[in-house]
Every structure is written in structure tokens, then in C-alpha cells.
PDB file of C-alpha atoms in Angstrom:
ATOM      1  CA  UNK A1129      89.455 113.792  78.898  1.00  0.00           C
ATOM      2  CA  UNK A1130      86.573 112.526  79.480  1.00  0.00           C
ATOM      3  CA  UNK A1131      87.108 108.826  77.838  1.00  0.00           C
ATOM      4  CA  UNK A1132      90.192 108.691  80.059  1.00  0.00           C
ATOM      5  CA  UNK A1133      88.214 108.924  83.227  1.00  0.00           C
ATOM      6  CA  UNK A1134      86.009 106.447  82.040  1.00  0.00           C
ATOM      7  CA  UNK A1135      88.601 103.853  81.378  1.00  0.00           C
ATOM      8  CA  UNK A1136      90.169 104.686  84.810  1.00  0.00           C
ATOM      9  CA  UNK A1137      87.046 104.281  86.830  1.00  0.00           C
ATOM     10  CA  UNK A1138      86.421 101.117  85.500  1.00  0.00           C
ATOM     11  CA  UNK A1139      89.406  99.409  86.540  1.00  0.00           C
ATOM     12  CA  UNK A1140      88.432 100.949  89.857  1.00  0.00           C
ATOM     13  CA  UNK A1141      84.911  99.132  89.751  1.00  0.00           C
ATOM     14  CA  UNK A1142      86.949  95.678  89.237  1.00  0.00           C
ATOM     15  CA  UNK A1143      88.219  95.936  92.986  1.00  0.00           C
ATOM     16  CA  UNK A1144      86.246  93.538  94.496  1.00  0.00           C
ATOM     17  CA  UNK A1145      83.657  95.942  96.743  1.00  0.00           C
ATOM     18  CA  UNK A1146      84.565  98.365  95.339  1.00  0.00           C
ATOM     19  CA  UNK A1147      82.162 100.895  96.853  1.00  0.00           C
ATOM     20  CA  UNK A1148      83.191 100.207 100.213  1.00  0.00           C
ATOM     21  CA  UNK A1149      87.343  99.553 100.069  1.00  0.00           C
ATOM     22  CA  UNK A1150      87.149 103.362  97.516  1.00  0.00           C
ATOM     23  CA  UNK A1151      84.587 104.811  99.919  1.00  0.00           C
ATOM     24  CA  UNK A1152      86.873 103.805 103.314  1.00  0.00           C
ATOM     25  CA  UNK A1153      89.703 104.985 101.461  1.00  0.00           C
ATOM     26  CA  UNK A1154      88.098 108.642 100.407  1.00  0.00           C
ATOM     27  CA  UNK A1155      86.795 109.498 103.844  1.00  0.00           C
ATOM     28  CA  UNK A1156      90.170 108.447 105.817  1.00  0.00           C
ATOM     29  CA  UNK A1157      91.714 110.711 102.947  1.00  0.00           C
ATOM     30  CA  UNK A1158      89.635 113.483 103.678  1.00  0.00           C
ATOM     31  CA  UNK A1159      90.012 113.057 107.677  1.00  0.00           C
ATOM     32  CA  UNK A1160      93.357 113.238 107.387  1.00  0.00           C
ATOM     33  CA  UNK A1161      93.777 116.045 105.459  1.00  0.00           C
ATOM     34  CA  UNK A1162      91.218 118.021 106.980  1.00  0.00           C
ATOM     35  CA  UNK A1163      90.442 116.340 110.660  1.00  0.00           C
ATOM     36  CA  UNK A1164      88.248 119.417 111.355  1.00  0.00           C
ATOM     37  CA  UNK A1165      85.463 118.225 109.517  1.00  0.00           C
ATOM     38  CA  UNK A1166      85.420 114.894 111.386  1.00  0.00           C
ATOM     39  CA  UNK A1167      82.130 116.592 113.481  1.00  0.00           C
ATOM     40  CA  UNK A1168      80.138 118.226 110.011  1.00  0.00           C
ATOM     41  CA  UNK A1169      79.082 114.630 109.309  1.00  0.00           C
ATOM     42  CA  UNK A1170      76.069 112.542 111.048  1.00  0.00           C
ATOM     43  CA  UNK A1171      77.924 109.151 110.833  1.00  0.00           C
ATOM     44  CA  UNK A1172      80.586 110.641 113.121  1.00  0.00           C
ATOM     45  CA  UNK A1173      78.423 111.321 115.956  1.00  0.00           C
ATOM     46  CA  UNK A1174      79.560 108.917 118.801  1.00  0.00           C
ATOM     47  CA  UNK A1175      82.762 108.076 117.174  1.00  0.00           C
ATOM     48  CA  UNK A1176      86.385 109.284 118.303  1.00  0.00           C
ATOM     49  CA  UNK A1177      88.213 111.096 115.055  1.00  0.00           C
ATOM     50  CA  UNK A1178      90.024 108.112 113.055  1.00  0.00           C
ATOM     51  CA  UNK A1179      88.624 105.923 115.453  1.00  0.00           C
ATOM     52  CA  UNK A1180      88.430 102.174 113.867  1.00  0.00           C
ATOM     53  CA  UNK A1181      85.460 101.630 115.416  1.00  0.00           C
ATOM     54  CA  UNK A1182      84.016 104.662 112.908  1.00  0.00           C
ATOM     55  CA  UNK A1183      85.640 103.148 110.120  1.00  0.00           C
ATOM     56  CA  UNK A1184      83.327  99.495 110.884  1.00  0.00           C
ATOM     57  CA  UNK A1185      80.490 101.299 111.661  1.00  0.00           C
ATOM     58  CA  UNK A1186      77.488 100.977 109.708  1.00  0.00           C
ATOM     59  CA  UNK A1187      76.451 104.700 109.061  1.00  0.00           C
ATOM     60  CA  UNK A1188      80.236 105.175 107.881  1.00  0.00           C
ATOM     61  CA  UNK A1189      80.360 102.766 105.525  1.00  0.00           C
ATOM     62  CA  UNK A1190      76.222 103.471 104.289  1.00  0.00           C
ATOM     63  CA  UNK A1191      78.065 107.195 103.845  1.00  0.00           C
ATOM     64  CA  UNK A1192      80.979 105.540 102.144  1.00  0.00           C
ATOM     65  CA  UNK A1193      79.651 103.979  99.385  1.00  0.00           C
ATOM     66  CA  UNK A1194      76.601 105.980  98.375  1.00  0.00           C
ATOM     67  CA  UNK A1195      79.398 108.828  97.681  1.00  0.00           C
ATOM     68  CA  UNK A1196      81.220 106.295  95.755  1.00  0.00           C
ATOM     69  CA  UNK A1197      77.589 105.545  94.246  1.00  0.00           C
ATOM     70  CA  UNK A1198      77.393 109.278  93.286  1.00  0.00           C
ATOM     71  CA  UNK A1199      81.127 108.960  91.919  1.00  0.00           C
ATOM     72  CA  UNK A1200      79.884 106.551  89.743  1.00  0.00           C
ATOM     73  CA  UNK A1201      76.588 107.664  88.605  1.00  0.00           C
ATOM     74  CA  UNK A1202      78.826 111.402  87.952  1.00  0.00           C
ATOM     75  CA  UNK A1203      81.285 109.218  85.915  1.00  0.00           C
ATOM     76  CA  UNK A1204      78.300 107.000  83.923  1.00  0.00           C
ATOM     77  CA  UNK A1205      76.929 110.772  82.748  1.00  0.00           C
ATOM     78  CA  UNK A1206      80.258 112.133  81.359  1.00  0.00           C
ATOM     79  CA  UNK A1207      78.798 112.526  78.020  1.00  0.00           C
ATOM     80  CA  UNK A1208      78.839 115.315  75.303  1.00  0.00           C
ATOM     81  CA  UNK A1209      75.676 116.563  76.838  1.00  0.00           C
ATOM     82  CA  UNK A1210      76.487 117.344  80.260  1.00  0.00           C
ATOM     83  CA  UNK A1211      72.804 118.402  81.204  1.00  0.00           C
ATOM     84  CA  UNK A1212      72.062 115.801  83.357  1.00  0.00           C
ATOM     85  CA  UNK A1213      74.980 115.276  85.017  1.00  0.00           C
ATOM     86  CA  UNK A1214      75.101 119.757  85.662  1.00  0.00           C
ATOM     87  CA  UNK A1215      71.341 119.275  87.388  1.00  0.00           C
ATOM     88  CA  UNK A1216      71.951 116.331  89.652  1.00  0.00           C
ATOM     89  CA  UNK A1217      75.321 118.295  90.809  1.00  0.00           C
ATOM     90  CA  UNK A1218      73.670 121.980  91.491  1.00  0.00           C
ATOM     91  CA  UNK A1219      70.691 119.857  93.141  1.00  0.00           C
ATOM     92  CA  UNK A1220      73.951 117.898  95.289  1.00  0.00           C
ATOM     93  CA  UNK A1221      75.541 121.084  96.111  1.00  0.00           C
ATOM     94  CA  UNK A1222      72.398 123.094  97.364  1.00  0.00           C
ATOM     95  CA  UNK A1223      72.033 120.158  99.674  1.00  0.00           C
ATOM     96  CA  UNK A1224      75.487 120.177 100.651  1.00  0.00           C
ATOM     97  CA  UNK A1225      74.998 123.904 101.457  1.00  0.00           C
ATOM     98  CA  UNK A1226      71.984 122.451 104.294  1.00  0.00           C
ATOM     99  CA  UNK A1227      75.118 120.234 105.749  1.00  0.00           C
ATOM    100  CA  UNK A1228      77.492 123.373 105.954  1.00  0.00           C
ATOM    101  CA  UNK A1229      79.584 122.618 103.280  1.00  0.00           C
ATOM    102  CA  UNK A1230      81.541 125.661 102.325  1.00  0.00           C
ATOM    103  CA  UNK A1231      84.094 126.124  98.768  1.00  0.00           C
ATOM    104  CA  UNK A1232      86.714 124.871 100.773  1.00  0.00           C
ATOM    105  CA  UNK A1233      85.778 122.009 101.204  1.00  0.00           C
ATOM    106  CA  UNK A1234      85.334 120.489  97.734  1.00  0.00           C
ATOM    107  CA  UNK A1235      88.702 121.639  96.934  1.00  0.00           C
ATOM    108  CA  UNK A1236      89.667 118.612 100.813  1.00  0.00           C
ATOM    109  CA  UNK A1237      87.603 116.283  98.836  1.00  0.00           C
ATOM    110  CA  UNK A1238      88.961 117.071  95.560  1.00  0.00           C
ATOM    111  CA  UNK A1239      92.411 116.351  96.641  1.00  0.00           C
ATOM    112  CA  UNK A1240      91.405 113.236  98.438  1.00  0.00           C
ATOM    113  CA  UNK A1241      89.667 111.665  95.500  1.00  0.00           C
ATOM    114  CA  UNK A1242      92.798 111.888  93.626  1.00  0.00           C
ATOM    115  CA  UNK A1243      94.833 110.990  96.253  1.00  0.00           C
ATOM    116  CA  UNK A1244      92.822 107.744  96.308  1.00  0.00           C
ATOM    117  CA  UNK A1245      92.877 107.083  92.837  1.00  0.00           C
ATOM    118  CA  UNK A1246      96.794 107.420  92.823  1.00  0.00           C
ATOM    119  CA  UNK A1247      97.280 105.213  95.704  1.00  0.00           C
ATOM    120  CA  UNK A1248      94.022 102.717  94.031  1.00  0.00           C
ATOM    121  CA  UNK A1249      95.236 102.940  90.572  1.00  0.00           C
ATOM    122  CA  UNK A1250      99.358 102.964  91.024  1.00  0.00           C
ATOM    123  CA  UNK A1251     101.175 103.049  87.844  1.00  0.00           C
ATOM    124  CA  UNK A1252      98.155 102.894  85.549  1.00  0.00           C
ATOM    125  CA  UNK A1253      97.323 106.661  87.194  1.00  0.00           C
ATOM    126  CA  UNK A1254      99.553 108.289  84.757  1.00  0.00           C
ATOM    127  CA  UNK A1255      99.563 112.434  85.039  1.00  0.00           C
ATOM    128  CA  UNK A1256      97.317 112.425  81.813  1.00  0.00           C
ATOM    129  CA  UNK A1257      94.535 110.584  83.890  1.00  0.00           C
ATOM    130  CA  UNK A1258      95.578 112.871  86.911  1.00  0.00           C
ATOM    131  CA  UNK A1259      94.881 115.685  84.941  1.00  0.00           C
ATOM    132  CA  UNK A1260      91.822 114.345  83.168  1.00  0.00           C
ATOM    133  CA  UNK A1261      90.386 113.741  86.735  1.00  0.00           C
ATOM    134  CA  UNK A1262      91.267 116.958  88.229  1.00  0.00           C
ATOM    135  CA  UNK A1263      89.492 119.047  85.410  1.00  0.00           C
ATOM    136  CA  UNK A1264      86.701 116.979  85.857  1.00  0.00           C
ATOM    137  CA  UNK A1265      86.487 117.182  89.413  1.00  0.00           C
ATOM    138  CA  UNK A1266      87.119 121.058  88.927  1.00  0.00           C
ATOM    139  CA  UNK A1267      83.261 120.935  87.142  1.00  0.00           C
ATOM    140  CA  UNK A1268      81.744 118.647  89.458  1.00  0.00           C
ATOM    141  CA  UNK A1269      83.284 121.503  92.269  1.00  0.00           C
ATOM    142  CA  UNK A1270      82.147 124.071  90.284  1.00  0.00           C
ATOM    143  CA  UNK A1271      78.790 123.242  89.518  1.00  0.00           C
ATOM    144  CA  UNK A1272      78.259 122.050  93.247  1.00  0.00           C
ATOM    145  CA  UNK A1273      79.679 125.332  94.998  1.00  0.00           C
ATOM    146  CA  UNK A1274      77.168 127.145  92.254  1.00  0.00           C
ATOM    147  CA  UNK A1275      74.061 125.371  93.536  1.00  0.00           C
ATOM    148  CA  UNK A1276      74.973 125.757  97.487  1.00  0.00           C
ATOM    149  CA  UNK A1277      75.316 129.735  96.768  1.00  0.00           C
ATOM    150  CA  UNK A1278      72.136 129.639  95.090  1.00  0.00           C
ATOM    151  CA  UNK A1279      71.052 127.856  98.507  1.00  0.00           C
ATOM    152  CA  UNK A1280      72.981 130.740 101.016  1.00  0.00           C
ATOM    153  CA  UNK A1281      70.917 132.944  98.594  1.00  0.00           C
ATOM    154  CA  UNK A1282      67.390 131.993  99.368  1.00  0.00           C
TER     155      UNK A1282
END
């Protein structure tokens, strides 16, 4: 599973910027399916919803790729010792509690991540590497939502 997320994300790193062209597709993903959390992010602050001019803007794209930076760092630490990888994700999610960020919404995000990769990867995005993704999306969820409850906790 975890070797076939690997291979997939690095054909995804050959795009030329990457970060950016993954990171613009993810967020216009995630506006579209959920346009109602156009207003829970900073970037969108003076900014119409699905506005081009949001799209160009600096904070977008700064917002962009550092989630496609965390993508990647999440997808560098798939390993048989998931340690790591479980801290940096509870430590995510308890700051995405801060921002609002409630179960539902990992499961917009989830969706949109493989909606990108389907429409990134064509073909080569077979329903093995769909499912690969999803279950390891379903852990990165998982672990996030687990740290932001610890957060509504305290």
C-alpha cells in the first residue's frame, strides 16, 4: 500500500512546479466541493470565492504549496515505523482544531486530494493506487481529527 503511494507521488513531483500546479489544483477541488469553507482560511480574506485573482495571489499560492509540502513530507515518512509521521499529524490536527477545522472537513479534503490525483495522474491512477491512497489518507484523517479533539478537550 504504502510502496504504491510512493511510486505515485513521485510521478506527481516530476510535474514541473509541482507544489504550486498540485496545490492550485487541491484548493479549487476543495472550493468546489465545499464553497462554504472559502471564509475559514486567512488567504481568502479580500478575495471573491473562486475569484482568479485568489487563485494568483500570493498568500494562496504560499498556502498552496506548503500543504503540498506537508503532502510530501507525510508521503517521505510512510515507513514501517509510522511514529514520526503519527506525531507531526496529531501536532497538524490540534492546530487545525485553532483554525476551526471540524471531522468533516478532512473527509472535503480527502476527496479532493484524490480527485486531484485522478485528474493529475490519468490512467496511471489505477483503483489499486486509488485505494492505496484513500486508506492512507483515512490515517492521516484519523490521526489529525484525534489530535484536534485532544485540542476541543483542553
Amino acid at each position: 500500500m504504502a510502496a504504491q503511494v510512493i511510486e505515485s507521488w513521485k510521478i506527481v513531483k516530476a510535474i514541473d512546479k509541482y507544489d504550486e500546479v498540485i496545490g492550485e489544483m487541491l484548493f479549487r477541488r476543495i472550493f468546489e466541493i465545499a464553497p462554504e469553507v472559502h471564509g475559514m482560511f486567512r488567504f481568502t480574506r479580500d478575495f471573491e470565492p473562486g475569484s482568479e485573482e485568489l487563485y494568483q495571489s500570493e498568500r494562496f499560492m504560499t498556502h498552496a504549496m506548503g500543504v503540498i509540502q506537508t503532502v510530501d513530507t507525510a508521503v517521505s515518512l510512510l515507513a514501517p515505523d509510522l511514529d514520526p509521521l503519527i506525531e507531526i499529524l496529531h501536532d497538524l490536527g490540534t492546530k487545525h482544531a485553532q483554525y476551526g477545522a471540524l471531522p468533516a472537513h478532512y473527509a472535503v479534503v480527502g476527496r479532493a486530494l484524490i480527485d486531484t490525483l485522478d485528474k493529475t495522474l490519468g490512467d496511471k491512477f489505477t483503483s489499486e493506487i486509488k485505494t492505496a491512497w484513500a486508506r492512507i489518507y483515512d490515517i492521516v484523517s484519523t490521526t489529525m481529527i484525534e489530535g484536534a479533539e485532544e485540542a476541543y478537550e483542553d
